Structure formats: C-alpha cells, structure tokens
XYZ file of C-alpha atoms in Angstrom:
271
model
C 129.884 108.165 94.998
C 130.545 104.510 95.766
C 132.077 101.815 93.598
C 130.703 98.277 93.946
C 131.679 94.634 93.621
C 129.269 92.271 91.855
C 129.482 88.618 92.908
C 127.793 86.265 90.454
C 126.625 82.731 91.330
C 125.224 80.235 88.810
C 123.368 76.885 88.812
C 121.610 77.444 92.134
C 118.502 75.632 93.292
C 115.803 77.934 94.666
C 116.336 76.945 98.297
C 120.110 77.353 98.016
C 119.582 80.770 96.452
C 117.464 81.983 99.386
C 119.932 80.680 101.961
C 122.775 82.368 100.089
C 120.969 85.723 100.076
C 120.536 85.547 103.847
C 124.196 84.643 104.396
C 125.463 87.352 102.049
C 123.235 89.974 103.685
C 124.879 89.171 107.012
C 128.262 89.807 105.355
C 127.249 93.288 104.210
C 125.946 92.658 100.683
C 123.326 95.317 100.051
C 121.359 94.313 96.981
C 120.520 91.184 95.042
C 119.413 90.416 91.500
C 117.757 87.009 91.192
C 117.875 85.118 87.913
C 116.257 81.867 86.791
C 119.058 79.681 88.138
C 121.523 82.221 89.432
C 122.097 85.177 91.699
C 124.042 88.425 91.581
C 124.934 90.124 94.845
C 126.366 93.615 95.317
C 128.550 95.127 98.030
C 130.412 98.434 98.365
C 134.005 98.015 97.203
C 135.389 99.463 100.439
C 133.548 96.816 102.484
C 134.392 93.825 100.319
C 136.324 90.938 101.921
C 137.222 88.447 99.191
C 138.679 85.954 101.663
C 135.428 85.868 103.622
C 133.403 85.394 100.424
C 135.609 82.441 99.426
C 135.053 80.867 102.857
C 131.286 81.331 102.578
C 131.132 79.918 99.036
C 133.265 76.940 100.041
C 131.001 76.181 102.995
C 128.008 76.114 100.622
C 129.888 74.153 97.915
C 129.292 76.816 95.258
C 131.521 78.866 92.965
C 131.377 82.530 92.010
C 132.899 85.213 89.819
C 133.357 88.852 90.749
C 133.424 92.061 88.745
C 133.975 95.731 89.531
C 131.181 98.276 88.925
C 131.934 101.985 88.946
C 129.301 104.107 90.658
C 128.412 106.030 87.503
C 127.322 102.781 85.813
C 125.014 101.651 88.591
C 121.856 103.624 87.811
C 121.992 102.585 84.176
C 122.244 98.934 85.214
C 119.268 99.205 87.610
C 117.096 100.998 85.064
C 117.722 98.218 82.565
C 116.740 95.486 85.035
C 114.058 97.186 87.141
C 110.459 96.299 86.302
C 107.283 97.427 88.098
C 105.957 95.278 90.934
C 102.172 94.956 91.279
C 100.706 93.370 94.423
C 97.090 92.550 93.610
C 94.940 95.674 93.361
C 96.518 97.012 96.554
C 99.950 98.398 95.704
C 102.297 98.976 92.780
C 105.984 99.855 92.995
C 107.556 101.441 89.951
C 110.306 103.796 88.844
C 109.701 107.293 87.514
C 110.527 106.150 83.984
C 107.612 103.649 84.027
C 104.066 104.534 83.022
C 101.625 105.197 85.914
C 99.750 102.121 87.188
C 96.189 103.270 87.806
C 94.606 99.935 88.704
C 95.891 99.908 92.312
C 94.969 101.709 95.526
C 98.517 102.850 96.257
C 101.362 103.585 93.869
C 104.928 103.989 95.118
C 107.596 105.564 92.915
C 111.231 104.781 93.706
C 114.546 105.557 92.092
C 116.201 102.146 91.717
C 119.608 102.966 93.141
C 121.964 100.745 95.109
C 119.890 100.105 98.219
C 118.059 96.961 99.216
C 114.314 96.933 98.635
C 112.897 97.419 95.172
C 109.787 95.425 96.016
C 110.879 92.434 93.947
C 112.101 90.340 96.844
C 109.683 87.978 98.574
C 110.271 89.573 101.977
C 109.260 93.045 100.802
C 106.180 91.715 99.060
C 105.083 89.835 102.189
C 105.603 92.919 104.363
C 103.362 94.887 102.011
C 100.704 92.168 102.100
C 100.704 92.068 105.904
C 100.559 95.881 106.116
C 97.424 95.757 104.003
C 95.528 94.115 106.872
C 96.596 96.575 109.598
C 95.003 99.904 110.496
C 97.686 102.592 110.104
C 95.303 105.531 110.491
C 96.845 108.145 112.804
C 99.421 105.611 114.075
C 103.092 106.159 114.965
C 105.377 103.890 112.919
C 109.023 102.825 113.116
C 110.706 101.369 110.000
C 113.903 99.583 111.066
C 116.255 99.195 108.074
C 114.296 101.326 105.625
C 116.483 100.744 102.526
C 114.720 102.512 99.664
C 111.950 103.672 102.020
C 109.184 101.601 100.410
C 107.566 100.474 103.669
C 107.803 103.909 105.280
C 106.200 105.481 102.215
C 103.402 102.905 102.211
C 102.822 103.502 105.935
C 102.236 107.204 105.284
C 99.967 106.437 102.339
C 97.966 104.148 104.650
C 97.359 107.043 107.041
C 100.214 106.972 109.587
C 100.523 110.155 111.613
C 104.312 109.926 111.828
C 106.989 107.547 110.567
C 110.548 107.247 111.836
C 112.770 105.365 109.373
C 116.377 104.401 110.038
C 119.208 102.752 108.136
C 122.950 102.467 108.729
C 123.965 102.999 105.099
C 124.674 106.436 103.575
C 123.442 105.329 100.169
C 120.145 104.057 101.578
C 119.573 107.267 103.541
C 120.170 109.378 100.433
C 117.949 107.140 98.312
C 115.134 106.947 100.893
C 115.043 110.751 101.138
C 114.811 111.046 97.344
C 112.007 108.481 97.254
C 109.950 110.076 100.046
C 110.203 113.383 98.196
C 109.154 111.751 94.910
C 106.068 110.357 96.662
C 105.263 113.754 98.252
C 105.590 112.351 101.772
C 105.891 114.828 104.640
C 105.430 112.648 107.734
C 108.576 110.525 107.414
C 111.696 111.322 109.445
C 114.729 109.519 107.985
C 117.671 109.037 110.354
C 121.033 107.355 109.856
C 121.390 104.896 112.750
C 122.329 101.278 113.427
C 119.775 100.538 116.157
C 116.338 101.680 117.371
C 116.233 104.994 119.221
C 115.880 104.247 122.922
C 112.941 105.868 124.689
C 110.627 106.172 121.689
C 107.298 104.318 121.569
C 105.407 103.259 118.447
C 102.091 101.705 117.487
C 103.623 99.738 114.608
C 107.204 98.562 114.028
C 108.293 97.340 110.583
C 111.488 95.302 110.477
C 112.616 93.639 107.253
C 116.319 93.008 107.843
C 118.199 89.807 108.710
C 117.889 87.334 111.566
C 121.050 88.460 113.355
C 119.920 92.098 113.621
C 116.350 91.099 114.520
C 117.518 88.869 117.375
C 119.983 91.478 118.669
C 117.233 94.118 118.815
C 114.165 91.993 119.612
C 113.809 93.052 123.256
C 114.339 96.713 122.384
C 111.659 96.607 119.701
C 109.157 94.902 122.017
C 109.818 97.539 124.687
C 109.154 100.239 122.097
C 105.701 98.884 121.233
C 102.663 100.651 122.615
C 100.083 98.370 124.216
C 98.274 96.456 121.477
C 100.862 97.499 118.916
C 102.168 95.439 115.998
C 105.673 94.161 115.306
C 106.000 92.987 111.693
C 109.108 90.957 110.895
C 110.623 89.550 107.726
C 114.068 88.909 106.267
C 113.750 85.514 107.948
C 114.130 82.046 106.472
C 111.920 79.111 107.470
C 114.826 77.579 109.381
C 115.048 80.748 111.513
C 111.602 80.093 112.956
C 112.753 78.189 116.064
C 114.921 81.069 117.308
C 112.212 83.618 116.539
C 109.572 81.497 118.292
C 111.740 81.487 121.419
C 111.713 85.287 121.426
C 107.969 85.424 120.762
C 107.319 83.130 123.744
C 109.792 84.936 125.970
C 108.139 88.310 125.342
C 104.558 86.978 125.524
C 103.656 88.104 122.004
C 100.749 86.852 119.935
C 101.138 85.731 116.325
C 98.452 87.609 114.399
C 99.381 86.659 110.854
C 102.125 84.757 109.042
C 103.118 84.366 105.412
C 105.618 82.165 103.612
C 107.101 82.550 100.147
C 110.193 81.061 98.483
C 111.561 79.761 101.800
C 111.132 83.193 103.437
C 108.658 83.990 106.236
C 106.908 87.127 107.478
C 105.304 87.403 110.924
C 102.863 89.928 112.325
C 103.081 89.955 116.136
C 101.098 91.869 118.734
C 101.860 92.846 122.317
C-alpha cells in the first residue's frame, strides 16, 4: 500500500486553480479535490519533491501546506467526499455505497481510490459528453491514461468490440481492474505502460492526460488511428490550444467537435 502527501492551496481564483492542476499533474500529482476557493492535490510519498513544489508555488505566487496521509486512511477520506456525478440523462458515475441511479442510459460504478478520474473533473465530463455523439458499436478502442477506467468502461457499455486501456501507475491499474469487474466488463484489456503500444490500430483513441504527454505521443496516436477514426483529447487548458492546433494541422486532422468548461478544452478529431 502507498502513503500519500496532501498539498493544500487556499484563496485561489478559478482560472488559477485550473492552471495549478495542470502544472501539478505534470509534476506527478495523481488526484485533486476542488473546493470553493481552494484545492487539495495528492501525490505518492515516494515521488514527492518538496523543493520542486516550493519552486512551482513561488512561480505562481501562492502558498501551500502539506500533510501526510497513510494508505489505510485514503479510502475513508474518498468515501466521505465522493458524490455521484450525473451527466444529463446519458451517464451517471457513482460508488458502490450510493443508491442506483435509474434515470440514465448508462451507470458506471467505481471504487473511489487514489487514482485520477472520478468523473467530477471538467475534463472527464467533457470526454463523456463527446463520447455520447460517437458510434462505438463494434469498434476497437484505446484508452491512454485510463486512471479509474471510467472511459474504458463507458466505451464497452457503448458497444465497443475491444478496449485496450493503459496507465503507468500501479494504483491506477489495480483500481481500473476492480472497476471493470464491478461493471461486469469483459472486453477491456488493462495494461501497465507509459506509452501507446506500437503496431496496434484503433477506431477510437481516448486520451485525457496532460499536454506534455499528449504532445510527446501525438504522432504515434495519429499513426494508430484507422482511416476515419476518432482521436478524442482532453486534459488541455485553453492556452494549450495553439500547440495542439499546430499538431492538428501538421497531421491533417479534422476538428469534429470541441467543448470548453472551466478553462479546460476537449477536442474530437478525425483522420
């Protein structure tokens, strides 16, 4: 089991909060708890670099406090804070200790452990909304940075023939496997990896990570798309758009759909 560091930031404007999440994610922070005017960010104790966090906070002119969380306390903390997410009549994301939500087409049950993606963040919600408008029936799907497995699970529920889901983090892999089992999924192959598997082709690629990883793997993902396939990206801030547009133009992709929420963007691209 893994012990964690909680970094707490207060008195943040909404835009500053979103920028901070993106910066912290690039430094290895794995989960975030947004509050009315603050933010809590969590990172494995063994990967925590206090000096680097001080440098980042200083560059953004913000202060923080840190606290130590033992692994056995983590689930209890998540259960206290985790509330169901309902996206129109299309999809609901809840924990097993919540009552069933029968008013939606698709219900996803996750165990809210320490892995990014409980459905509460704007990027996950936008990915779900974009997926709603795409035909997944009998399609091959790649979920890059699966986290809790929410998007992979939804892809199977939407009719995907096979889903390959990867993540670099042991905790995420363990959690995603638990969640696919809880949702009775049998078409999802979860693999621990840091990059797409070379040589595989997919009809749909889901990628909700961070700009740095997206840019590093953009060409690989495009090469993995079948003709007419979809590449759905999020984890991007509005100010990242210029760099992403350069890649879209370079690879001759078409923008099919785009969403924006809380300074975050989501793009659906087609080959």
